[in-house]
PDB file of C-alpha atoms in Angstrom:
ATOM      1  CA  MET F   1      -0.064  -0.154   0.209  1.00 94.00           C
ATOM      2  CA  ARG F   2       1.112   3.664  -0.411  1.00 94.00           C
ATOM      3  CA  VAL F   3       0.605   5.934   2.186  1.00 95.00           C
ATOM      4  CA  THR F   4       0.553   9.656   1.694  1.00 92.00           C
ATOM      5  CA  TYR F   5       2.541  12.652   3.431  1.00 89.00           C
ATOM      6  CA  SER F   6       5.192   9.776   4.466  1.00 87.00           C
ATOM      7  CA  ARG F   7       3.423   8.936   7.505  1.00 93.00           C
ATOM      8  CA  GLU F   8       4.820   4.759   7.002  1.00 94.00           C
ATOM      9  CA  MET F   9       5.916   4.534  10.195  1.00 95.00           C
ATOM     10  CA  LEU F  10       2.485   6.239  12.129  1.00 95.00           C
ATOM     11  CA  ALA F  11       0.293   3.640  10.804  1.00 96.00           C
ATOM     12  CA  LYS F  12       2.969   0.768  11.166  1.00 96.00           C
ATOM     13  CA  GLU F  13       3.181   1.619  15.095  1.00 96.00           C
ATOM     14  CA  TYR F  14      -0.818   1.714  14.547  1.00 97.00           C
ATOM     15  CA  LEU F  15      -1.089  -1.573  12.598  1.00 97.00           C
ATOM     16  CA  ASP F  16       1.597  -3.449  15.195  1.00 97.00           C
ATOM     17  CA  SER F  17      -0.864  -1.981  18.088  1.00 97.00           C
ATOM     18  CA  ILE F  18      -4.039  -3.944  16.792  1.00 96.00           C
ATOM     19  CA  GLY F  19      -1.879  -6.963  15.623  1.00 96.00           C
ATOM     20  CA  VAL F  20      -1.706  -6.352  11.888  1.00 97.00           C
ATOM     21  CA  GLU F  21       1.144  -7.456  10.101  1.00 96.00           C
ATOM     22  CA  SER F  22       2.834  -5.141   8.488  1.00 97.00           C
ATOM     23  CA  PHE F  23       6.616  -4.253   6.521  1.00 97.00           C
ATOM     24  CA  ILE F  24       8.302  -1.385   5.690  1.00 96.00           C
ATOM     25  CA  PRO F  25      12.165  -1.445   4.376  1.00 94.00           C
ATOM     26  CA  MET F  26      14.221  -0.233   6.078  1.00 93.00           C
ATOM     27  CA  GLN F  27      17.737   1.013   5.695  1.00 90.00           C
ATOM     28  CA  TYR F  28      20.426   3.146   7.559  1.00 87.00           C
ATOM     29  CA  VAL F  29      21.047   6.819   6.084  1.00 85.00           C
ATOM     30  CA  PRO F  30      24.122   8.958   6.547  1.00 84.00           C
ATOM     31  CA  ILE F  31      22.505  12.146   8.658  1.00 84.00           C
ATOM     32  CA  LYS F  32      23.486  15.407   7.234  1.00 82.00           C
ATOM     33  CA  GLY F  33      26.129  17.204   8.221  1.00 78.00           C
ATOM     34  CA  LYS F  34      27.496  14.496  11.394  1.00 70.00           C
ATOM     35  CA  HIS F  35      30.185  12.175  10.913  1.00 76.00           C
ATOM     36  CA  PRO F  36      30.079   9.519   8.027  1.00 70.00           C
ATOM     37  CA  ARG F  37      29.394   7.269  11.086  1.00 75.00           C
ATOM     38  CA  HIS F  38      26.535   8.558  12.050  1.00 83.00           C
ATOM     39  CA  ARG F  39      23.379   6.975  10.365  1.00 85.00           C
ATOM     40  CA  GLU F  40      20.074   6.575  10.963  1.00 88.00           C
ATOM     41  CA  LEU F  41      17.661   3.686  10.503  1.00 89.00           C
ATOM     42  CA  LYS F  42      14.613   5.163   7.467  1.00 92.00           C
ATOM     43  CA  PRO F  43      12.172   3.730   5.180  1.00 93.00           C
ATOM     44  CA  ALA F  44      13.874   2.608   1.936  1.00 90.00           C
ATOM     45  CA  ILE F  45      11.381   3.359  -0.510  1.00 89.00           C
ATOM     46  CA  THR F  46       9.024   6.320   1.029  1.00 89.00           C
ATOM     47  CA  SER F  47       5.513   5.930   1.320  1.00 92.00           C
ATOM     48  CA  LEU F  48       5.185   2.202   0.536  1.00 94.00           C
ATOM     49  CA  ILE F  49       4.207  -0.130   3.599  1.00 96.00           C
ATOM     50  CA  PHE F  50       3.158  -3.604   2.511  1.00 96.00           C
ATOM     51  CA  VAL F  51      -0.172  -5.087   4.865  1.00 97.00           C
ATOM     52  CA  HIS F  52      -0.692  -8.887   4.856  1.00 96.00           C
ATOM     53  CA  SER F  53      -4.694  -9.100   5.978  1.00 95.00           C
ATOM     54  CA  SER F  54      -7.832  -9.261   3.530  1.00 95.00           C
ATOM     55  CA  GLN F  55      -9.270  -6.410   1.379  1.00 94.00           C
ATOM     56  CA  LYS F  56     -12.787  -6.204   3.795  1.00 96.00           C
ATOM     57  CA  ASN F  57     -10.524  -5.787   6.901  1.00 96.00           C
ATOM     58  CA  ILE F  58      -8.142  -3.157   5.336  1.00 96.00           C
ATOM     59  CA  THR F  59     -10.781  -1.075   4.080  1.00 95.00           C
ATOM     60  CA  GLU F  60     -12.736  -1.401   7.127  1.00 96.00           C
ATOM     61  CA  LEU F  61      -9.915  -0.132   9.127  1.00 96.00           C
ATOM     62  CA  LYS F  62      -9.243   3.074   6.612  1.00 94.00           C
ATOM     63  CA  MET F  63     -13.026   3.966   7.009  1.00 94.00           C
ATOM     64  CA  THR F  64     -13.299   3.869  10.381  1.00 95.00           C
ATOM     65  CA  LYS F  65      -9.458   4.525  12.239  1.00 95.00           C
ATOM     66  CA  ARG F  66      -8.078   7.960  11.808  1.00 93.00           C
ATOM     67  CA  GLU F  67      -4.425   7.300  12.164  1.00 93.00           C
ATOM     68  CA  LEU F  68      -5.082   4.632   9.194  1.00 95.00           C
ATOM     69  CA  THR F  69      -6.641   7.392   6.889  1.00 93.00           C
ATOM     70  CA  SER F  70      -3.447   8.145   4.937  1.00 94.00           C
ATOM     71  CA  LEU F  71      -3.541   4.226   3.253  1.00 95.00           C
ATOM     72  CA  ARG F  72      -4.148   4.187   0.030  1.00 96.00           C
ATOM     73  CA  TYR F  73      -4.380   1.106  -2.422  1.00 95.00           C
ATOM     74  CA  ILE F  74      -2.195   0.061  -5.181  1.00 93.00           C
ATOM     75  CA  MET F  75      -3.564  -0.792  -8.058  1.00 90.00           C
ATOM     76  CA  THR F  76      -2.371  -2.806 -10.813  1.00 85.00           C
ATOM     77  CA  PRO F  77      -3.352  -2.611 -14.553  1.00 81.00           C
ATOM     78  CA  VAL F  78      -5.550  -6.326 -15.768  1.00 79.00           C
ATOM     79  CA  LEU F  79      -6.521  -7.522 -18.797  1.00 77.00           C
ATOM     80  CA  ASP F  80     -10.011  -8.789 -18.558  1.00 76.00           C
ATOM     81  CA  GLU F  81      -9.821 -11.882 -20.787  1.00 74.00           C
ATOM     82  CA  HIS F  82     -13.732 -12.013 -21.345  1.00 76.00           C
ATOM     83  CA  ASN F  83     -14.113  -8.639 -22.503  1.00 70.00           C
ATOM     84  CA  ASN F  84     -10.968  -8.025 -23.812  1.00 73.00           C
ATOM     85  CA  VAL F  85     -10.790  -4.892 -20.950  1.00 73.00           C
ATOM     86  CA  LEU F  86      -8.526  -3.006 -19.378  1.00 80.00           C
ATOM     87  CA  ARG F  87      -9.199  -2.968 -15.641  1.00 80.00           C
ATOM     88  CA  ARG F  88      -7.727  -1.982 -12.447  1.00 85.00           C
ATOM     89  CA  ASP F  89      -7.166  -4.485  -9.463  1.00 89.00           C
ATOM     90  CA  ILE F  90      -5.361  -3.950  -6.294  1.00 92.00           C
ATOM     91  CA  LEU F  91      -1.996  -5.048  -5.903  1.00 91.00           C
ATOM     92  CA  THR F  92      -1.309  -8.353  -3.902  1.00 92.00           C
ATOM     93  CA  VAL F  93       1.383  -9.580  -3.508  1.00 93.00           C
ATOM     94  CA  PRO F  94       1.777 -13.805  -3.003  1.00 93.00           C
ATOM     95  CA  ASP F  95       3.417 -15.274   0.145  1.00 93.00           C
ATOM     96  CA  LYS F  96       6.393 -16.332  -1.017  1.00 92.00           C
ATOM     97  CA  GLN F  97       7.721 -13.721  -3.056  1.00 92.00           C
ATOM     98  CA  MET F  98       6.646 -11.551  -0.339  1.00 94.00           C
ATOM     99  CA  ASP F  99       8.636 -13.833   2.322  1.00 94.00           C
ATOM    100  CA  ASN F 100      11.612 -13.678  -0.470  1.00 93.00           C
ATOM    101  CA  PHE F 101      11.733  -9.871  -0.134  1.00 94.00           C
ATOM    102  CA  ILE F 102      11.402  -9.509   3.692  1.00 94.00           C
ATOM    103  CA  ARG F 103      14.210 -12.254   3.860  1.00 93.00           C
ATOM    104  CA  VAL F 104      16.300  -9.450   1.786  1.00 93.00           C
ATOM    105  CA  ALA F 105      14.785  -6.451   3.292  1.00 92.00           C
ATOM    106  CA  SER F 106      15.297  -7.194   6.760  1.00 91.00           C
ATOM    107  CA  VAL F 107      18.888  -7.106   6.298  1.00 88.00           C
ATOM    108  CA  ASN F 108      20.580  -3.753   7.364  1.00 82.00           C
ATOM    109  CA  ASP F 109      23.951  -3.983   5.583  1.00 80.00           C
ATOM    110  CA  ASP F 110      26.262  -3.319   3.060  1.00 77.00           C
ATOM    111  CA  ARG F 111      25.037  -6.367   0.851  1.00 80.00           C
ATOM    112  CA  ILE F 112      21.817  -5.101   0.232  1.00 87.00           C
ATOM    113  CA  PHE F 113      20.938  -2.220  -1.778  1.00 83.00           C
ATOM    114  CA  TYR F 114      16.746  -0.664  -2.893  1.00 83.00           C
ATOM    115  CA  MET F 115      16.662  -0.817  -6.831  1.00 74.00           C
ATOM    116  CA  GLU F 116      14.667   2.728  -7.554  1.00 62.00           C
ATOM    117  CA  ASN F 117      14.764   2.486 -11.671  1.00 54.00           C
ATOM    118  CA  LEU F 118      12.831  -0.992 -11.941  1.00 54.00           C
ATOM    119  CA  ASP F 119      14.323  -0.841 -15.806  1.00 51.00           C
ATOM    120  CA  PHE F 120      15.369  -4.145 -15.606  1.00 51.00           C
ATOM    121  CA  ALA F 121      12.118  -5.711 -15.005  1.00 44.00           C
ATOM    122  CA  GLY F 122      10.754  -7.995 -18.090  1.00 41.00           C
ATOM    123  CA  LYS F 123      14.435  -8.352 -19.247  1.00 44.00           C
ATOM    124  CA  PRO F 124      15.785 -11.805 -19.417  1.00 50.00           C
ATOM    125  CA  GLY F 125      18.077 -12.939 -16.735  1.00 78.00           C
ATOM    126  CA  GLN F 126      18.694 -16.861 -14.743  1.00 86.00           C
ATOM    127  CA  ARG F 127      16.357 -17.269 -12.097  1.00 88.00           C
ATOM    128  CA  VAL F 128      18.667 -18.870  -9.143  1.00 89.00           C
ATOM    129  CA  LYS F 129      17.716 -20.285  -5.688  1.00 91.00           C
ATOM    130  CA  VAL F 130      20.544 -19.049  -3.081  1.00 91.00           C
ATOM    131  CA  VAL F 131      21.559 -22.670  -1.352  1.00 91.00           C
ATOM    132  CA  GLU F 132      24.001 -21.412   1.189  1.00 89.00           C
ATOM    133  CA  GLY F 133      24.694 -18.329   3.786  1.00 87.00           C
ATOM    134  CA  ASP F 134      22.266 -15.707   4.960  1.00 88.00           C
ATOM    135  CA  PHE F 135      19.895 -15.615   2.492  1.00 92.00           C
ATOM    136  CA  ALA F 136      19.604 -19.608   1.729  1.00 92.00           C
ATOM    137  CA  GLY F 137      15.982 -19.968   0.241  1.00 92.00           C
ATOM    138  CA  VAL F 138      15.821 -17.005  -1.069  1.00 93.00           C
ATOM    139  CA  GLU F 139      14.973 -16.808  -4.657  1.00 93.00           C
ATOM    140  CA  GLY F 140      15.931 -13.980  -7.454  1.00 91.00           C
ATOM    141  CA  THR F 141      17.207 -13.283 -10.891  1.00 90.00           C
ATOM    142  CA  ILE F 142      20.811 -12.897 -11.939  1.00 88.00           C
ATOM    143  CA  LYS F 143      20.998  -8.914 -13.259  1.00 86.00           C
ATOM    144  CA  ARG F 144      23.631  -6.540 -13.245  1.00 81.00           C
ATOM    145  CA  VAL F 145      23.479  -3.692 -11.293  1.00 78.00           C
ATOM    146  CA  LYS F 146      26.329  -1.241 -11.156  1.00 75.00           C
ATOM    147  CA  LYS F 147      28.341  -3.036 -13.076  1.00 75.00           C
ATOM    148  CA  ASN F 148      28.046  -6.160 -10.120  1.00 77.00           C
ATOM    149  CA  LYS F 149      26.341  -9.282 -11.005  1.00 80.00           C
ATOM    150  CA  CYS F 150      23.927  -9.343  -7.965  1.00 86.00           C
ATOM    151  CA  VAL F 151      20.162 -11.282  -7.405  1.00 88.00           C
ATOM    152  CA  VAL F 152      17.601  -9.233  -7.784  1.00 90.00           C
ATOM    153  CA  VAL F 153      14.784  -9.963  -5.487  1.00 91.00           C
ATOM    154  CA  GLN F 154      11.634  -7.851  -6.504  1.00 88.00           C
ATOM    155  CA  ILE F 155       7.918  -7.300  -5.915  1.00 88.00           C
ATOM    156  CA  GLU F 156       6.750  -6.591  -9.638  1.00 80.00           C
ATOM    157  CA  ASN F 157       5.941  -2.858 -10.660  1.00 79.00           C
ATOM    158  CA  VAL F 158       6.487  -2.201  -6.725  1.00 86.00           C
ATOM    159  CA  ALA F 159       9.827  -2.288  -5.118  1.00 88.00           C
ATOM    160  CA  ALA F 160      13.426  -4.352  -5.923  1.00 90.00           C
ATOM    161  CA  VAL F 161      16.398  -5.452  -3.463  1.00 91.00           C
ATOM    162  CA  ALA F 162      19.305  -6.213  -4.555  1.00 90.00           C
ATOM    163  CA  ILE F 163      21.793  -8.796  -2.995  1.00 90.00           C
ATOM    164  CA  ALA F 164      25.179  -8.327  -3.833  1.00 85.00           C
ATOM    165  CA  PHE F 165      28.695 -10.188  -2.781  1.00 81.00           C
ATOM    166  CA  LEU F 166      27.053 -13.731  -3.377  1.00 82.00           C
ATOM    167  CA  PRO F 167      29.775 -16.876  -4.544  1.00 82.00           C
ATOM    168  CA  ALA F 168      28.733 -18.416  -7.196  1.00 81.00           C
ATOM    169  CA  ALA F 169      28.834 -21.343  -5.187  1.00 84.00           C
ATOM    170  CA  PHE F 170      25.833 -20.261  -3.444  1.00 87.00           C
ATOM    171  CA  LEU F 171      23.359 -20.538  -6.369  1.00 88.00           C
ATOM    172  CA  LEU F 172      21.707 -23.280  -7.655  1.00 88.00           C
ATOM    173  CA  PRO F 173      20.082 -22.584 -11.286  1.00 88.00           C
ATOM    174  CA  LEU F 174      16.299 -22.688 -11.601  1.00 85.00           C
ATOM    175  CA  ASP F 175      14.550 -24.053 -14.502  1.00 72.00           C
ATOM    176  CA  GLU F 176      10.853 -22.480 -15.241  1.00 49.00           C
ATOM    177  CA  GLU F 177       9.213 -25.123 -14.336  1.00 43.00           C
ATOM    178  CA  ASN F 178      10.697 -25.004 -10.790  1.00 50.00           C
ATOM    179  CA  LYS F 179       9.298 -21.178 -10.216  1.00 47.00           C
TER     180      LYS F 179
END
């Protein structure tokens, strides 16, 4: 979901207090005017929050809780095959894809960086599964980012996070049927 006026942390705090699972990708950023080692943890992608709940529950919360009026659904275009008409549906992320994204985005170190430009989406790349190390079990696509080969875990049309510095021995190629 999107959150207006950069109120994602307030929305997350309220959702946590009522027991609704949510996730905001965070990263350390240097504090301007301070020593380079002085950093603070901030949302990596402005105005983005992932909420794990039913549409009915979220809509009810948005309408009845003042703290959540800033939440907005992210809509995605879908082709209706019966009428050949393009309609807009609420973006829903499959659990496995979200689990992969959270596993990678929850790590706050130099191996992880966020992709603001999603131009790589749709280009061919080898799908792999990480089999060793901190990210064992995560699936993604090998992409060349900033002149380095990285494993990119993406939520299509929303966000992507890249893992740099993974030895080739930690990666197992996936064929199309293992997706």
